[in-house]
Amino acid sequence: MASNDKGLEEIPEGQIESNYDEITDSFDSMDLKPELLRGIYAYGFERPSAIQQRAIIPIIKGNDVIAQAQSGTGKTATFSISALQKIDHNLKACQALIVAPTRELAQQIQKVVIAIGDFMNIECHACIGGTNVRDDMTALRNGPQVVVGTPGRIHDMIQRHVLKTDQMKLFILDEADEMLSRGFTEQIYDIFQLLPQSTQVTLLSATMPQDVLEVTTKFMRDPVRILVKKQELTLEGIKQFYIAVEKEEWKLDTLSDLYETVTITQAVIFCNTRRKVDWLTDKLTARDFTVSAMHGDMEQGQRDVIM
């Protein structure tokens, strides 16, 4: 899961490669709208992170941008600030479209956009699967300036002609590698075909596999590239270790031992099947752990409550 951008990991200068030389080391120097600047500081930011110093200005200036950045680098605020600067708050129409691979990430992005744009009189709507289609249609007819969502629902709303694209200025793909690996390639390509030719594209991805590079080649024009060097992709603020467990049936006891020896206040445990998620939840609950399970078979309302 993506972490909140407030806990930023600073990336040393030598670990970033870019074909764009301009670096802006303060939000005050970015010539942002006063109400946007107020929202940035109210959100808790004091100075831009390394990615923000390099990516916000080229996006605002109209360049297509590829930013290779993981969660914790300030990427969500990077494209949120850029989008909010570019939109006309007096125009009730979608001007910035943000696509994310999961419902939860889309909702998280929506919260960031709304929070940073708190003083701008803008609307941001989340279009995600598992929610009422008619509610989406009603909200989109009201003309939110920013729309964020998952590929399937976004594509559906455009095809139904309730998500209008004629005023679109900026199309943002967040976690593009994750999105394409989940099988959304065809839907992403279809969305591109339905947007005006003049639409500016910003793509964010932790890695740059071949399918992501193909998107950049087909749909982006002379993009600014801001790439974290491959050996530095792992966030320095996260310590990683693994435990070699020889048998599947030993994993539960090993996990319990970890909780008894390490102070863990909050954790996310990933399993490779939905059935395993339910099984592990039952086992941990039986051992008096406070556990909530979440997977794709659940209704969106259940997932919202858990989050």
Short mmCIF file of C-alpha atoms in Angstrom, two decimals:
data_model
loop_
_atom_site.label_atom_id
_atom_site.label_comp_id
_atom_site.label_asym_id
_atom_site.label_seq_id
_atom_site.Cartn_x
_atom_site.Cartn_y
_atom_site.Cartn_z
CA MET A 1 0.00 0.00 0.00
CA ALA A 2 1.08 3.56 -0.67
CA SER A 3 2.19 5.57 2.32
CA ASN A 4 1.18 9.15 3.05
CA ASP A 5 3.43 11.67 1.33
CA LYS A 6 4.00 13.57 4.59
CA GLY A 7 6.63 11.03 5.68
CA LEU A 8 9.06 11.95 2.95
CA GLU A 9 12.41 10.32 2.32
CA GLU A 10 14.88 12.82 0.90
CA ILE A 11 16.86 11.56 -2.09
CA PRO A 12 20.47 12.76 -2.30
CA GLU A 13 21.34 14.89 -5.32
CA GLY A 14 23.62 12.35 -7.00
CA GLN A 15 20.98 9.66 -7.00
CA ILE A 16 18.62 11.44 -9.41
CA GLU A 17 19.11 11.65 -13.16
CA SER A 18 17.16 14.13 -15.26
CA ASN A 19 17.23 15.77 -18.68
CA TYR A 20 15.75 18.92 -17.11
CA ASP A 21 18.17 21.17 -15.26
CA GLU A 22 15.84 23.50 -13.36
CA ILE A 23 15.55 22.79 -9.63
CA THR A 24 13.21 24.87 -7.45
CA ASP A 25 13.97 24.38 -3.78
CA SER A 26 11.02 26.22 -2.22
CA PHE A 27 7.28 26.33 -2.85
CA ASP A 28 7.38 30.14 -2.61
CA SER A 29 9.67 30.21 -5.67
CA MET A 30 7.27 28.22 -7.86
CA ASP A 31 4.93 31.16 -8.57
CA LEU A 32 1.91 29.16 -7.40
CA LYS A 33 -1.58 30.53 -6.83
CA PRO A 34 -1.79 32.05 -3.32
CA GLU A 35 -4.71 29.82 -2.33
CA LEU A 36 -2.78 26.73 -3.52
CA LEU A 37 0.31 27.80 -1.60
CA ARG A 38 -1.85 28.23 1.48
CA GLY A 39 -3.19 24.71 1.04
CA ILE A 40 0.31 23.26 0.66
CA TYR A 41 1.49 24.76 3.95
CA ALA A 42 -1.77 23.92 5.72
CA TYR A 43 -1.29 20.30 4.64
CA GLY A 44 2.00 20.26 6.51
CA PHE A 45 4.64 20.67 3.81
CA GLU A 46 7.53 23.02 4.56
CA ARG A 47 9.79 22.54 1.54
CA PRO A 48 9.54 20.47 -1.63
CA SER A 49 11.07 17.01 -1.76
CA ALA A 50 13.67 16.15 -4.41
CA ILE A 51 11.03 14.90 -6.86
CA GLN A 52 8.85 17.96 -6.24
CA GLN A 53 11.80 20.32 -6.79
CA ARG A 54 12.33 18.83 -10.25
CA ALA A 55 8.90 17.76 -11.51
CA ILE A 56 6.35 20.41 -10.47
CA ILE A 57 7.69 23.23 -12.64
CA PRO A 58 8.02 21.25 -15.90
CA ILE A 59 4.49 19.89 -15.45
CA ILE A 60 3.14 23.38 -14.82
CA LYS A 61 4.99 24.65 -17.90
CA GLY A 62 3.21 22.07 -20.05
CA ASN A 63 5.88 19.42 -20.54
CA ASP A 64 5.10 15.73 -20.62
CA VAL A 65 6.92 14.25 -17.61
CA ILE A 66 8.13 10.77 -16.65
CA ALA A 67 8.99 10.53 -12.96
CA GLN A 68 10.44 7.32 -11.57
CA ALA A 69 9.55 7.52 -7.91
CA GLN A 70 8.24 5.26 -5.18
CA SER A 71 5.84 5.93 -2.33
CA GLY A 72 7.36 8.18 0.30
CA THR A 73 9.11 10.51 -2.15
CA GLY A 74 6.28 13.04 -2.39
CA LYS A 75 5.01 11.89 -5.78
CA THR A 76 1.29 12.22 -4.99
CA ALA A 77 1.70 15.83 -3.91
CA THR A 78 3.90 16.43 -6.97
CA PHE A 79 1.15 15.78 -9.48
CA SER A 80 -1.61 17.08 -7.19
CA ILE A 81 0.06 20.48 -6.83
CA SER A 82 0.81 20.60 -10.56
CA ALA A 83 -2.77 19.74 -11.52
CA LEU A 84 -4.26 22.26 -9.08
CA GLN A 85 -2.01 25.00 -10.45
CA LYS A 86 -3.05 24.30 -14.05
CA ILE A 87 -6.82 24.05 -13.67
CA ASP A 88 -9.29 26.92 -13.92
CA HIS A 89 -11.44 26.70 -10.79
CA ASN A 90 -14.18 28.76 -12.49
CA LEU A 91 -14.61 26.15 -15.23
CA LYS A 92 -16.92 23.34 -14.15
CA ALA A 93 -15.41 20.58 -16.28
CA CYS A 94 -12.82 17.84 -15.87
CA GLN A 95 -9.43 19.38 -16.59
CA ALA A 96 -7.15 16.87 -14.86
CA LEU A 97 -7.64 13.10 -14.99
CA ILE A 98 -5.64 10.87 -12.63
CA VAL A 99 -5.65 7.08 -13.07
CA ALA A 100 -4.39 4.69 -10.38
CA PRO A 101 -4.23 0.87 -10.22
CA THR A 102 -6.36 0.33 -7.09
CA ARG A 103 -9.49 1.76 -5.53
CA GLU A 104 -7.70 2.51 -2.27
CA LEU A 105 -4.91 4.45 -3.98
CA ALA A 106 -7.44 6.42 -6.02
CA GLN A 107 -9.28 7.38 -2.84
CA GLN A 108 -6.03 8.33 -1.14
CA ILE A 109 -5.10 10.58 -4.07
CA GLN A 110 -8.55 12.18 -3.95
CA LYS A 111 -8.04 13.03 -0.27
CA VAL A 112 -4.66 14.64 -1.00
CA VAL A 113 -6.06 16.72 -3.89
CA ILE A 114 -9.01 17.89 -1.77
CA ALA A 115 -6.78 18.71 1.20
CA ILE A 116 -4.17 20.67 -0.76
CA GLY A 117 -6.89 22.38 -2.80
CA ASP A 118 -8.92 23.20 0.30
CA PHE A 119 -8.83 26.98 -0.31
CA MET A 120 -9.36 26.82 -4.10
CA ASN A 121 -13.08 26.07 -4.46
CA ILE A 122 -12.45 23.00 -6.61
CA GLU A 123 -14.11 19.60 -6.74
CA CYS A 124 -12.34 16.25 -7.02
CA HIS A 125 -14.37 13.10 -7.65
CA ALA A 126 -13.18 9.49 -7.36
CA CYS A 127 -14.49 7.05 -10.00
CA ILE A 128 -13.82 3.54 -8.76
CA GLY A 129 -15.24 0.09 -9.26
CA GLY A 130 -17.46 -1.39 -6.58
CA THR A 131 -19.44 1.82 -6.16
CA ASN A 132 -22.78 2.90 -7.62
CA VAL A 133 -22.45 3.83 -11.30
CA ARG A 134 -25.36 6.27 -11.10
CA ASP A 135 -23.67 8.15 -8.26
CA ASP A 136 -20.60 8.56 -10.46
CA MET A 137 -22.71 9.77 -13.37
CA THR A 138 -24.46 12.35 -11.18
CA ALA A 139 -21.17 13.62 -9.74
CA LEU A 140 -19.50 13.85 -13.15
CA ARG A 141 -22.39 15.81 -14.64
CA ASN A 142 -21.66 18.47 -11.99
CA GLY A 143 -18.28 19.03 -13.64
CA PRO A 144 -15.55 18.32 -11.06
CA GLN A 145 -12.28 19.90 -12.17
CA VAL A 146 -10.24 16.86 -11.09
CA VAL A 147 -11.27 13.24 -11.56
CA VAL A 148 -9.28 10.35 -10.11
CA GLY A 149 -10.11 6.69 -10.55
CA THR A 150 -9.31 3.19 -11.67
CA PRO A 151 -8.94 2.35 -15.39
CA GLY A 152 -12.12 0.30 -15.82
CA ARG A 153 -14.53 2.81 -14.29
CA ILE A 154 -12.80 5.81 -15.92
CA HIS A 155 -13.01 4.14 -19.33
CA ASP A 156 -16.67 3.29 -18.75
CA MET A 157 -17.56 6.86 -17.77
CA ILE A 158 -15.82 8.31 -20.84
CA GLN A 159 -17.62 5.84 -23.13
CA ARG A 160 -20.95 6.77 -21.53
CA HIS A 161 -20.15 10.42 -22.36
CA VAL A 162 -20.63 11.54 -18.76
CA LEU A 163 -16.91 12.08 -18.23
CA LYS A 164 -16.28 14.78 -20.81
CA THR A 165 -12.74 15.11 -22.15
CA ASP A 166 -13.02 18.24 -24.29
CA GLN A 167 -11.57 20.49 -21.54
CA MET A 168 -8.88 18.00 -20.49
CA LYS A 169 -5.49 19.58 -19.86
CA LEU A 170 -3.59 16.92 -17.95
CA PHE A 171 -3.65 13.11 -17.87
CA ILE A 172 -1.72 11.50 -15.00
CA LEU A 173 -0.88 7.81 -14.68
CA ASP A 174 0.20 6.93 -11.14
CA GLU A 175 2.03 3.65 -10.48
CA ALA A 176 2.00 2.91 -14.20
CA ASP A 177 4.09 -0.26 -13.83
CA GLU A 178 1.62 -1.67 -11.31
CA MET A 179 -1.33 -0.70 -13.51
CA LEU A 180 0.04 -2.38 -16.63
CA SER A 181 1.13 -5.50 -14.73
CA ARG A 182 -2.47 -5.90 -13.49
CA GLY A 183 -3.76 -6.26 -17.04
CA PHE A 184 -5.07 -2.73 -17.59
CA THR A 185 -2.95 -2.12 -20.70
CA GLU A 186 -5.85 -2.24 -23.18
CA GLN A 187 -8.03 0.06 -21.07
CA ILE A 188 -5.18 2.55 -20.62
CA TYR A 189 -4.57 2.60 -24.37
CA ASP A 190 -8.30 3.08 -25.01
CA ILE A 191 -8.42 6.02 -22.58
CA PHE A 192 -5.49 7.65 -24.38
CA GLN A 193 -7.36 7.33 -27.69
CA LEU A 194 -10.41 9.09 -26.21
CA LEU A 195 -8.46 12.14 -24.96
CA PRO A 196 -7.75 15.30 -27.00
CA GLN A 197 -4.43 15.20 -28.86
CA SER A 198 -3.30 18.27 -26.94
CA THR A 199 -3.61 16.58 -23.53
CA GLN A 200 -0.43 16.78 -21.48
CA VAL A 201 0.74 13.47 -19.97
CA THR A 202 2.50 12.80 -16.67
CA LEU A 203 3.55 9.25 -15.87
CA LEU A 204 4.82 8.03 -12.50
CA SER A 205 6.28 4.59 -12.01
CA ALA A 206 8.57 2.89 -9.49
CA THR A 207 10.17 0.83 -12.26
CA MET A 208 10.43 1.18 -16.04
CA PRO A 209 9.65 -2.23 -17.58
CA GLN A 210 9.14 -2.60 -21.32
CA ASP A 211 5.36 -2.14 -21.25
CA VAL A 212 5.73 1.20 -19.45
CA LEU A 213 8.39 2.34 -21.93
CA GLU A 214 6.02 1.48 -24.80
CA VAL A 215 3.38 3.79 -23.30
CA THR A 216 5.90 6.63 -23.04
CA THR A 217 6.98 6.11 -26.65
CA LYS A 218 3.46 5.98 -28.08
CA PHE A 219 1.71 8.69 -26.11
CA MET A 220 4.26 11.17 -24.76
CA ARG A 221 5.95 14.04 -26.59
CA ASP A 222 9.63 14.70 -25.81
CA PRO A 223 9.09 14.05 -22.09
CA VAL A 224 11.12 15.44 -19.24
CA ARG A 225 12.65 12.45 -17.44
CA ILE A 226 13.32 12.38 -13.72
CA LEU A 227 14.71 8.96 -12.83
CA VAL A 228 15.97 7.63 -9.53
CA LYS A 229 18.99 5.42 -10.18
CA LYS A 230 18.12 1.74 -10.11
CA GLN A 231 20.35 0.83 -7.17
CA GLU A 232 18.71 3.61 -5.12
CA LEU A 233 15.08 2.66 -5.71
CA THR A 234 14.58 1.20 -2.24
CA LEU A 235 13.79 3.90 0.28
CA GLU A 236 16.66 4.39 2.69
CA GLY A 237 14.26 4.97 5.58
CA ILE A 238 12.97 1.39 5.40
CA LYS A 239 14.98 -1.46 6.89
CA GLN A 240 14.41 -4.77 5.13
CA PHE A 241 15.09 -8.29 6.30
CA TYR A 242 13.76 -11.74 5.60
CA ILE A 243 13.38 -14.97 7.53
CA ALA A 244 13.95 -18.23 5.68
CA VAL A 245 11.08 -20.52 6.73
CA GLU A 246 11.56 -24.01 5.36
CA LYS A 247 7.98 -25.25 5.67
CA GLU A 248 4.65 -23.55 4.98
CA GLU A 249 3.17 -24.75 8.27
CA TRP A 250 5.91 -22.97 10.24
CA LYS A 251 4.98 -19.51 8.96
CA LEU A 252 2.20 -18.80 11.44
CA ASP A 253 4.36 -19.58 14.48
CA THR A 254 7.20 -17.52 13.00
CA LEU A 255 4.86 -14.57 12.53
CA SER A 256 3.61 -14.91 16.11
CA ASP A 257 7.21 -15.02 17.38
CA LEU A 258 7.93 -11.79 15.49
CA TYR A 259 5.06 -10.02 17.21
CA GLU A 260 6.31 -11.21 20.59
CA THR A 261 9.90 -10.06 20.04
CA VAL A 262 9.47 -6.86 17.99
CA THR A 263 7.34 -3.85 18.91
CA ILE A 264 4.79 -3.59 16.10
CA THR A 265 1.97 -1.08 16.45
CA GLN A 266 0.64 -1.25 12.89
CA ALA A 267 1.43 -3.63 10.06
CA VAL A 268 0.23 -4.77 6.65
CA ILE A 269 0.62 -8.48 5.91
CA PHE A 270 0.43 -9.51 2.26
CA CYS A 271 -0.69 -13.00 1.23
CA ASN A 272 -0.57 -14.47 -2.26
CA THR A 273 -4.20 -15.68 -2.32
CA ARG A 274 -7.52 -14.40 -1.00
CA ARG A 275 -8.14 -17.75 0.69
CA LYS A 276 -4.85 -17.39 2.58
CA VAL A 277 -5.89 -13.90 3.72
CA ASP A 278 -9.07 -15.30 5.30
CA TRP A 279 -7.20 -18.26 6.81
CA LEU A 280 -4.49 -16.09 8.36
CA THR A 281 -7.08 -13.64 9.71
CA ASP A 282 -8.90 -16.47 11.49
CA LYS A 283 -5.68 -17.91 12.92
CA LEU A 284 -4.38 -14.57 14.19
CA THR A 285 -7.76 -13.66 15.66
CA ALA A 286 -7.77 -16.99 17.52
CA ARG A 287 -4.42 -15.96 19.01
CA ASP A 288 -5.93 -12.68 20.27
CA PHE A 289 -4.40 -10.40 17.63
CA THR A 290 -6.49 -7.48 16.37
CA VAL A 291 -6.77 -8.17 12.65
CA SER A 292 -8.81 -6.90 9.70
CA ALA A 293 -8.78 -8.65 6.35
CA MET A 294 -9.11 -6.99 2.96
CA HIS A 295 -9.10 -8.46 -0.54
CA GLY A 296 -10.74 -8.08 -3.92
CA ASP A 297 -13.74 -10.32 -3.19
CA MET A 298 -15.06 -7.84 -0.63
CA GLU A 299 -17.65 -5.17 -1.30
CA GLN A 300 -16.24 -1.66 -1.62
CA GLY A 301 -18.11 -0.56 1.52
CA GLN A 302 -16.34 -3.23 3.57
CA ARG A 303 -12.97 -2.18 2.19
CA ASP A 304 -13.67 1.47 3.02
CA VAL A 305 -14.51 0.61 6.64
CA ILE A 306 -11.30 -1.41 7.03
CA MET A 307 -9.14 1.34 5.52
#
